[in-house]
PDB file of C-alpha atoms and ligand atoms in Angstrom:
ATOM      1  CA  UNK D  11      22.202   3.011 -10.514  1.00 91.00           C
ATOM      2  CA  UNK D  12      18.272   4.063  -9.308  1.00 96.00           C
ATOM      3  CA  UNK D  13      17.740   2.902 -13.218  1.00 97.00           C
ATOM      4  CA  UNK D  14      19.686  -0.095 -13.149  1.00 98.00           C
ATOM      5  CA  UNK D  15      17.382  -1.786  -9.655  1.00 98.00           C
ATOM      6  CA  UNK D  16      14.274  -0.550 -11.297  1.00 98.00           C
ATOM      7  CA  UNK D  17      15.028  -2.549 -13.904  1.00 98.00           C
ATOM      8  CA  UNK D  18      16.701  -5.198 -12.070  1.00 98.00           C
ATOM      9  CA  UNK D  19      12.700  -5.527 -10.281  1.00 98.00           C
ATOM     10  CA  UNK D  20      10.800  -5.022 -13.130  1.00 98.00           C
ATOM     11  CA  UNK D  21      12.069  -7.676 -14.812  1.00 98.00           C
ATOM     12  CA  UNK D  22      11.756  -9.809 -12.236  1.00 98.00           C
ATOM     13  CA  UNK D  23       8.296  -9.003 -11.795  1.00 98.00           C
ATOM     14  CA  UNK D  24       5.250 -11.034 -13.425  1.00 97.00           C
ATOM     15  CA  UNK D  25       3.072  -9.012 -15.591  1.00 94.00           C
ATOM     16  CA  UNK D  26       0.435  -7.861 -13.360  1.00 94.00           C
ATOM     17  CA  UNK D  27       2.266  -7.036 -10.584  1.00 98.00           C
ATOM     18  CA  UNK D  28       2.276  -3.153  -9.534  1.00 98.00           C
ATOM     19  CA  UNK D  29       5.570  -1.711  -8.403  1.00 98.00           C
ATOM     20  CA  UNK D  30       5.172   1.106  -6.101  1.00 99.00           C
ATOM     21  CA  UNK D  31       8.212   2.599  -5.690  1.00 98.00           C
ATOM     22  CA  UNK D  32       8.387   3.668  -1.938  1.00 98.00           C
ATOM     23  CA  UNK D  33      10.016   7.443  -1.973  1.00 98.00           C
ATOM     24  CA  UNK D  34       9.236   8.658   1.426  1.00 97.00           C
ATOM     25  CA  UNK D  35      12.239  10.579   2.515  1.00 96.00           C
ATOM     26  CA  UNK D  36      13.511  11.033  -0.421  1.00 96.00           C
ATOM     27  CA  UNK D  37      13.704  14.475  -1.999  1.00 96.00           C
ATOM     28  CA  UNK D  38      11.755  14.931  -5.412  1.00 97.00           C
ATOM     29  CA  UNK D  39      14.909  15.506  -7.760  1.00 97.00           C
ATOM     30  CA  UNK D  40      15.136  11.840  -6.629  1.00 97.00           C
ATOM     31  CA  UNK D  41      11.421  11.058  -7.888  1.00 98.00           C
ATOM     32  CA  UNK D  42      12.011  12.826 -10.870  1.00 98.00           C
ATOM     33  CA  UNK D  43      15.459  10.477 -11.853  1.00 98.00           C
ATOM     34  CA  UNK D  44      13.256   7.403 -11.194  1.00 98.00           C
ATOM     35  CA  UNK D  45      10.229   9.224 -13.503  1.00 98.00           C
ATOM     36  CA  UNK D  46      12.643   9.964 -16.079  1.00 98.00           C
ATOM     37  CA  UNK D  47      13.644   6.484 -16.095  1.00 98.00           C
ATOM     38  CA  UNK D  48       9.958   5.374 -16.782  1.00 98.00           C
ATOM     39  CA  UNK D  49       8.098   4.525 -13.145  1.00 98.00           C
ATOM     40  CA  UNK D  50       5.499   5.847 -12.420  1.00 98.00           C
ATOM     41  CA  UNK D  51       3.498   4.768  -9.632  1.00 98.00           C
ATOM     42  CA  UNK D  52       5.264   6.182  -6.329  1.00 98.00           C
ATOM     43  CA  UNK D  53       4.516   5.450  -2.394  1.00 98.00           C
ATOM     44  CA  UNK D  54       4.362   7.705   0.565  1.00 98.00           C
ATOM     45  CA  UNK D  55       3.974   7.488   4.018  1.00 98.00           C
ATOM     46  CA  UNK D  56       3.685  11.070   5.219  1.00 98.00           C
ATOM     47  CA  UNK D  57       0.911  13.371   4.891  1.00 98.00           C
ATOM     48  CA  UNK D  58       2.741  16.527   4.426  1.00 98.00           C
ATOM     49  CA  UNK D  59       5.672  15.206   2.741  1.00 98.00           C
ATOM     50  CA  UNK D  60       3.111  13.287   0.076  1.00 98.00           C
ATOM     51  CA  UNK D  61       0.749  16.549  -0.855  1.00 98.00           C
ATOM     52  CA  UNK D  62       4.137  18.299  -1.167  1.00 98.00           C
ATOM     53  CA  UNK D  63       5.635  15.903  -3.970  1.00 98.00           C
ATOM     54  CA  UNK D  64       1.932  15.182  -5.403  1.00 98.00           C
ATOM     55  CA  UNK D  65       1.653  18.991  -6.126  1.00 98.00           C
ATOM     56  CA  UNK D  66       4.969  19.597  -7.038  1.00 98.00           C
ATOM     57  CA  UNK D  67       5.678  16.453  -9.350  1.00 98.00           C
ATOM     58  CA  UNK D  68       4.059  15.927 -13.013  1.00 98.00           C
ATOM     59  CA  UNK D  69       0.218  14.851 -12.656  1.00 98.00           C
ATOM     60  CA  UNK D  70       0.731  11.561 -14.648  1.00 98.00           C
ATOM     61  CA  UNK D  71       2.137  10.370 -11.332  1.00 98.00           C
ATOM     62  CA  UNK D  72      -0.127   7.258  -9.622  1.00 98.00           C
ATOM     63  CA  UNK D  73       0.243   7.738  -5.915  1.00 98.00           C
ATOM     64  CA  UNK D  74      -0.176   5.136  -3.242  1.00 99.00           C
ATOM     65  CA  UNK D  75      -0.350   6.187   0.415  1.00 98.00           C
ATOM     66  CA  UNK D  76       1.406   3.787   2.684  1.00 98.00           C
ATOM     67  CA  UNK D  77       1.701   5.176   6.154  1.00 97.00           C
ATOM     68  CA  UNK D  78      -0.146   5.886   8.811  1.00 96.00           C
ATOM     69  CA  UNK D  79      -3.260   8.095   8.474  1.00 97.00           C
ATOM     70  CA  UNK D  80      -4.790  10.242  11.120  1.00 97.00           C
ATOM     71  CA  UNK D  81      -8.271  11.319  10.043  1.00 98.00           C
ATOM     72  CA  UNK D  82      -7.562  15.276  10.648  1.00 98.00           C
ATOM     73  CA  UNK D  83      -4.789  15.030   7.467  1.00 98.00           C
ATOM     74  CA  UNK D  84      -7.254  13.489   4.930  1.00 98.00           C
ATOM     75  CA  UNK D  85      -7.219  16.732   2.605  1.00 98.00           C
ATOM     76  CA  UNK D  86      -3.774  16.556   2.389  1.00 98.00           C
ATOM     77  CA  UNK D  87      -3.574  13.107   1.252  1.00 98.00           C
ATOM     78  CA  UNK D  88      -7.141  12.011  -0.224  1.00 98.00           C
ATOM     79  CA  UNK D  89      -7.294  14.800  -2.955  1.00 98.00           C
ATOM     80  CA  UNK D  90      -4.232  13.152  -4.780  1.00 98.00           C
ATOM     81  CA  UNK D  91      -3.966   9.380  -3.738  1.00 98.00           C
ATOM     82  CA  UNK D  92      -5.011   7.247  -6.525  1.00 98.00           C
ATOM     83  CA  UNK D  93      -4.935   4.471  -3.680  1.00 98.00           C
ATOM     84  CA  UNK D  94      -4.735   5.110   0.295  1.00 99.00           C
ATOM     85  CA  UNK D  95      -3.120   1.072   1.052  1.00 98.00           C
ATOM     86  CA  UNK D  96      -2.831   1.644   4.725  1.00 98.00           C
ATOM     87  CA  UNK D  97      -6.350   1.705   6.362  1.00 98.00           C
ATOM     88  CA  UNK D  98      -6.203   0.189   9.768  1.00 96.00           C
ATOM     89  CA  UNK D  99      -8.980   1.051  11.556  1.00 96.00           C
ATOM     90  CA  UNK D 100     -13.185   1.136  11.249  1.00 97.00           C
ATOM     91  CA  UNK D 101     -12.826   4.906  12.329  1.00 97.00           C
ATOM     92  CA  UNK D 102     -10.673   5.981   9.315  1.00 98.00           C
ATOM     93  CA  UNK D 103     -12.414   3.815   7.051  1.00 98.00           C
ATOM     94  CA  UNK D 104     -15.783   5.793   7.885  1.00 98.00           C
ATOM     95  CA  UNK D 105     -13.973   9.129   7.755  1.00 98.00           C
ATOM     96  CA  UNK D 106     -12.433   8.525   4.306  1.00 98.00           C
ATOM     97  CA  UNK D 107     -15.889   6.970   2.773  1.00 98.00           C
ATOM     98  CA  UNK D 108     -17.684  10.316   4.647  1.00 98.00           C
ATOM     99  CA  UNK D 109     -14.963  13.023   2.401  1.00 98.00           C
ATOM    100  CA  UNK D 110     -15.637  10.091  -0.635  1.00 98.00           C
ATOM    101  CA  UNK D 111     -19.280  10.881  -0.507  1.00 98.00           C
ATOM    102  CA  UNK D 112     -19.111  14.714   0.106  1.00 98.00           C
ATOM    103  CA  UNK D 113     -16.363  15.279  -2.704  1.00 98.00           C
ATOM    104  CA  UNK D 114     -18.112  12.653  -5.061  1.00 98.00           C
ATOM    105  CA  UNK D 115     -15.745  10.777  -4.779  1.00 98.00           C
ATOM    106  CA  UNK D 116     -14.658   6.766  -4.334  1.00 98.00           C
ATOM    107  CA  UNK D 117     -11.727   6.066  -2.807  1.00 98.00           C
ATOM    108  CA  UNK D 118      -9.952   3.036  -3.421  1.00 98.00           C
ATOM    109  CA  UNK D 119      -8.726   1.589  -0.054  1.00 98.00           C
ATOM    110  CA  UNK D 120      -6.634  -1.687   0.826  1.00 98.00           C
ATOM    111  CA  UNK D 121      -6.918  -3.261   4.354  1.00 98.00           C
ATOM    112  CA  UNK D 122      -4.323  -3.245   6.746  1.00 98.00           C
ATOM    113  CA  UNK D 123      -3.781  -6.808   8.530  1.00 97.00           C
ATOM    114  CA  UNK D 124      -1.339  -7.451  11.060  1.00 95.00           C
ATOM    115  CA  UNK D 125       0.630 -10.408  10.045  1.00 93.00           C
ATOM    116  CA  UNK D 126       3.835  -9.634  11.542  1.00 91.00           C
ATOM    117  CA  UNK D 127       5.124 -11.838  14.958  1.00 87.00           C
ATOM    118  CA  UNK D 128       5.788  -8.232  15.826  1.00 83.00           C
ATOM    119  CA  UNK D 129       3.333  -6.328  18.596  1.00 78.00           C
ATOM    120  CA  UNK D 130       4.113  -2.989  16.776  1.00 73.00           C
ATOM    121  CA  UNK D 131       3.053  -2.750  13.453  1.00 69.00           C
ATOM    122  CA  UNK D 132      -0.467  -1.987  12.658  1.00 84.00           C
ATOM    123  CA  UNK D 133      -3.332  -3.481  11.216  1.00 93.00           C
ATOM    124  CA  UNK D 134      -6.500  -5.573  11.931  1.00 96.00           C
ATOM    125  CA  UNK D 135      -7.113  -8.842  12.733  1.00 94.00           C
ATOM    126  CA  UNK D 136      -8.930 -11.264  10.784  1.00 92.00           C
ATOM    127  CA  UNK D 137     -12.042 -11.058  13.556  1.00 93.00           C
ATOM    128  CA  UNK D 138     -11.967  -6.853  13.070  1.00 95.00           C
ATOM    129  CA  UNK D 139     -11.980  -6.984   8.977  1.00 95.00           C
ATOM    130  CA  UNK D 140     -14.913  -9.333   8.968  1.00 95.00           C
ATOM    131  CA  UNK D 141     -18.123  -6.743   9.383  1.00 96.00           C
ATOM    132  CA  UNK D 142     -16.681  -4.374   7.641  1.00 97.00           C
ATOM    133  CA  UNK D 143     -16.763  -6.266   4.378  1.00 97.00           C
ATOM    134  CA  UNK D 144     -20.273  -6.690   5.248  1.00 95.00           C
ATOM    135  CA  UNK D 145     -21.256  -3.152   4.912  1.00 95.00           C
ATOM    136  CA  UNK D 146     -22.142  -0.651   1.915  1.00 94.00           C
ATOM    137  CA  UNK D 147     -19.828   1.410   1.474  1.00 97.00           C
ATOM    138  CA  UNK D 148     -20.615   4.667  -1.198  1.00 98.00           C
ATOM    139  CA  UNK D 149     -17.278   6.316  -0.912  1.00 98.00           C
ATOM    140  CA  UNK D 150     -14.809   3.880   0.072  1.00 98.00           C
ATOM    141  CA  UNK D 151     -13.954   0.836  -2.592  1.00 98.00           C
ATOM    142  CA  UNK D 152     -12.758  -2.186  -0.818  1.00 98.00           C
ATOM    143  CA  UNK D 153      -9.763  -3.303  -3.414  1.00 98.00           C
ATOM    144  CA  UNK D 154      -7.804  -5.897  -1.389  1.00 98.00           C
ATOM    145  CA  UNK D 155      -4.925  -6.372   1.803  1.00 98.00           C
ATOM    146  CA  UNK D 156      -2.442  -4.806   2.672  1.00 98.00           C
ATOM    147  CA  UNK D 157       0.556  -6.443   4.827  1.00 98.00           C
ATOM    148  CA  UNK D 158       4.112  -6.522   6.256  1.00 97.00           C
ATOM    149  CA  UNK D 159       5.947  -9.468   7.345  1.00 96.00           C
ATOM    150  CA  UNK D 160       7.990  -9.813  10.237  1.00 96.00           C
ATOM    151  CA  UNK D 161      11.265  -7.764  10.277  1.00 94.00           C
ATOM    152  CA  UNK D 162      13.234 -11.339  10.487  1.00 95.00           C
ATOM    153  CA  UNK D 163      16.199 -12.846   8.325  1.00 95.00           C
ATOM    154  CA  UNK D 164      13.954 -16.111   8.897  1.00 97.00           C
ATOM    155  CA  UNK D 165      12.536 -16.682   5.882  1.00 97.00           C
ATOM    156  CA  UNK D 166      10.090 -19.285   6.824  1.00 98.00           C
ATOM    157  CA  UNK D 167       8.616 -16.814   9.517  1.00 97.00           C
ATOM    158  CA  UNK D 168       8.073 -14.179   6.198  1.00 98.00           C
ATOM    159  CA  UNK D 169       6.515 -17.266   4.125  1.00 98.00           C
ATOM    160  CA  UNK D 170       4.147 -18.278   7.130  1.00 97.00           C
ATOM    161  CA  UNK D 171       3.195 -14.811   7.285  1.00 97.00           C
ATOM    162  CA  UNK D 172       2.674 -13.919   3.837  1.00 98.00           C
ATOM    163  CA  UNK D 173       0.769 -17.409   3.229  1.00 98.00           C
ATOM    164  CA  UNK D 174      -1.681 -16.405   6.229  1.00 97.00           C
ATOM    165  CA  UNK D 175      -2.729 -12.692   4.576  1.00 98.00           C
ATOM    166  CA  UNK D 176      -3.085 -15.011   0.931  1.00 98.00           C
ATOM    167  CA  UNK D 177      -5.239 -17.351   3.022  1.00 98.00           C
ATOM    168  CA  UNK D 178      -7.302 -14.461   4.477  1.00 98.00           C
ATOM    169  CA  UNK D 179      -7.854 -12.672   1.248  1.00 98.00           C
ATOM    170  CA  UNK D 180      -9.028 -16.497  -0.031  1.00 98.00           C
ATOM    171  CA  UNK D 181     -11.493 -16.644   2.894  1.00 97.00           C
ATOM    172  CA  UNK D 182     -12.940 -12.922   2.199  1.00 98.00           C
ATOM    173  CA  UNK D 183     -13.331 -13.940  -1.546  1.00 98.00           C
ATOM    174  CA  UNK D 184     -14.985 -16.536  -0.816  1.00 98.00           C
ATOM    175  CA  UNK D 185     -17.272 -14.949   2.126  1.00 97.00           C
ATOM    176  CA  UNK D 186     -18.069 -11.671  -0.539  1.00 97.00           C
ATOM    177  CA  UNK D 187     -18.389 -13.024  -3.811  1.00 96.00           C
ATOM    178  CA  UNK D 188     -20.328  -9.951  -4.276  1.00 95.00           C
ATOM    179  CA  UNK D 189     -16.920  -7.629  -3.807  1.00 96.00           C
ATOM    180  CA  UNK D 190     -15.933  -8.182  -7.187  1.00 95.00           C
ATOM    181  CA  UNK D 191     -12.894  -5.170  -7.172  1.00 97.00           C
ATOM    182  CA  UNK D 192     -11.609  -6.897  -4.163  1.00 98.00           C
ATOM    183  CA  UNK D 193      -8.881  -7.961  -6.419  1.00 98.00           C
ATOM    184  CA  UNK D 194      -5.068  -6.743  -4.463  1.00 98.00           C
ATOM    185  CA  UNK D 195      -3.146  -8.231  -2.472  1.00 98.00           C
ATOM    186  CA  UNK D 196      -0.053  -5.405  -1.492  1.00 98.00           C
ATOM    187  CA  UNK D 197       2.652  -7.703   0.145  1.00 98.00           C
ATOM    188  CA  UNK D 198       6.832  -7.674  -0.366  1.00 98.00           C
ATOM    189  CA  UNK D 199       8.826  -4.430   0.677  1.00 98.00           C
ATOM    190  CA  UNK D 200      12.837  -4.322  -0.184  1.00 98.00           C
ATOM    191  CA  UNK D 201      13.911  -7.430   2.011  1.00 97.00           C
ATOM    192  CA  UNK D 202      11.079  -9.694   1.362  1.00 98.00           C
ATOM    193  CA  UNK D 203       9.379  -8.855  -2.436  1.00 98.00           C
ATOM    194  CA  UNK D 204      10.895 -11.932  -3.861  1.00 98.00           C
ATOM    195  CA  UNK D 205       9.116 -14.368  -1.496  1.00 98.00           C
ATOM    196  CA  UNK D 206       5.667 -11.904  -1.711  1.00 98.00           C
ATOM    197  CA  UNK D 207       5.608 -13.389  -5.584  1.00 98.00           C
ATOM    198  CA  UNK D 208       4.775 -17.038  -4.678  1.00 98.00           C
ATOM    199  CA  UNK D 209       1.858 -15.681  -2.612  1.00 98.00           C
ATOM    200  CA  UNK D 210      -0.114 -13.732  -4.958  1.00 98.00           C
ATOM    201  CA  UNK D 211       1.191 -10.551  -4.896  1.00 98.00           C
ATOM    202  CA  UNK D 212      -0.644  -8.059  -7.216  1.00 98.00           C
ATOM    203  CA  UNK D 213       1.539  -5.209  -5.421  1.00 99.00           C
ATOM    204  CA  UNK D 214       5.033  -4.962  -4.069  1.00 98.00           C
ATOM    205  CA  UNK D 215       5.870  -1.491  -2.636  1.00 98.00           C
ATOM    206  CA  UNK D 216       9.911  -1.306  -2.404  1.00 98.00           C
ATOM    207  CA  UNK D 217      11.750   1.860  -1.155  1.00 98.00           C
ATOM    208  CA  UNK D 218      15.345   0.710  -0.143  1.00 97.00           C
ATOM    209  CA  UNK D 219      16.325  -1.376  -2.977  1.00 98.00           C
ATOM    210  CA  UNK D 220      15.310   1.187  -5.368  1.00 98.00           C
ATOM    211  CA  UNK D 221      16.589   4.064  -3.800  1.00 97.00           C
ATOM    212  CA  UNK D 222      19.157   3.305  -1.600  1.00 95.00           C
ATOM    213  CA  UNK D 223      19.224   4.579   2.691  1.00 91.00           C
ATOM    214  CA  UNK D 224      16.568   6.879   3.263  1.00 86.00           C
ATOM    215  CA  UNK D 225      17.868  10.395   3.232  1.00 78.00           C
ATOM    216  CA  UNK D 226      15.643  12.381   5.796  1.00 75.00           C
TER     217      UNK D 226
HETATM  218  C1  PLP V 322       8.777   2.249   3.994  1.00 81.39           C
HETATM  219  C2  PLP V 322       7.746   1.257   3.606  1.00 81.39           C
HETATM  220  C3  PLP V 322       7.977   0.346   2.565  1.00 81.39           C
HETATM  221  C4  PLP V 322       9.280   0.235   1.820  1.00 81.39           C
HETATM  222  O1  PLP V 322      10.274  -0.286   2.643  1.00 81.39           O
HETATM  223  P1  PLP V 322      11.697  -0.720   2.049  1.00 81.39           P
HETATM  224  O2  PLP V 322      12.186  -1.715   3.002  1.00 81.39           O
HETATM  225  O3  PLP V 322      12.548   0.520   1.982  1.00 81.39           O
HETATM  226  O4  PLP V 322      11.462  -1.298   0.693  1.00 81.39           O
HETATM  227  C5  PLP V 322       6.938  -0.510   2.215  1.00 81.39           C
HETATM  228  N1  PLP V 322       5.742  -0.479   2.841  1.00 81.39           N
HETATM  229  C6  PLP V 322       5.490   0.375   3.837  1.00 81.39           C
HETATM  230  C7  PLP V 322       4.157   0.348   4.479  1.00 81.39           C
HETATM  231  C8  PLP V 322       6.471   1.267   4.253  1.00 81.39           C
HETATM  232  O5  PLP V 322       6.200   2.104   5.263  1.00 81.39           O
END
């Protein structure tokens, strides 16, 4: 079954597009069935529960952190994330390019922006993501946006707010010619990846409709 909506997405996805399956609170034997069945670019949203499946699970494993990061947890997460998708604020962009530079390392990053009609979910606004584009960063690389769409059956409400992150990424292209890896745009979760497609997405993360109710 796990095999059979893996497939069902894949196939439904344009070449180009990155699937991150989202596996957060799910337990690694159920990883492993959806590594056996050939994915292999995973998302997490928990610090602890991420550097316990990254060190546990086969190294060939691309991982994507997608949740909220506090800056005291970065050597838990930054030692093993091939891409941290979820950076929401100037102070945990700073404190991931500070352990980029003293591990010699550079740490591929996507913005967060708040798109959502929703108060709750995080993210910058367009005003906030501005100057920090401006800067030099040494070991931080600026790839793209992140974004969620409002939790709504009203699917012109997800289209308005996907369309607005596409137009945003547009503007900051345009702005920063100079940013050439500034290249990803990570919109479309289980409800929503469909629409995500006619908006340029380069990344869909999906959890649900890969691997059913969360389990923890
Ligand atoms: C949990 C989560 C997802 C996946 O959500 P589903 O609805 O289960 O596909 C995607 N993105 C983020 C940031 C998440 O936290």
């Amino acid at each position: 079954m796990l095999e059979d909506n893996l497939k069902f997405i894949l196939e439904k996805l344009p070449s180009g597009v990155r699937l991150v399956a989202v596996s957060k609170f799910h337990p690694a034997e159920v990883v492993m069935e959806a590594y056996r069945a050939g994915q292999r670019c995973f998302g997490e949203s928990r610090p602890q529960e991420f550097m316990a499946k990254a060190q546990s699970l086969p190294k060939d494993i691309v991982w994507h952190f997608i949740g909220h990061l506090q800056t005291n947890k970065l050597k838990m997460v930054l030692p093993y994330a091939a891409m941290v998708e979820s950076v929401d604020s100037e102070h945990l962009l700073q404190a991931i390019d500070k352990w980029g530079v003293e591990n010699g390392k550079v740490v591929d990053v996507l913005l967060e922006v708040h798109i959502a009609q929703e108060e709750t979910k995080q993210g910058f606004s367009v005003e906030e993501l501005m100057p920090l584009l401006e800067k030099e960063w040494r070991g931080v690389r600026l790839r793209g946006l992140m974004g969620m769409a409002t939790n709504t059956d009203d699917e012109s409400v997800i289209r308005s707010d996907f369309k607005r992150i596409q137009e945003i990424k547009r503007h900051i292209n345009d702005t920063f010619p100079g940013l050439k890896d500034f290249d990803q745009l990570s919109i479309g979760m289980s409800g929503d990846w469909p629409l995500a497609l006619d908006y340029g997405a380069t990344i869909v993360r999906i959890g649900t409709a890969i691997f059913g109710a969360r389990q923890y």
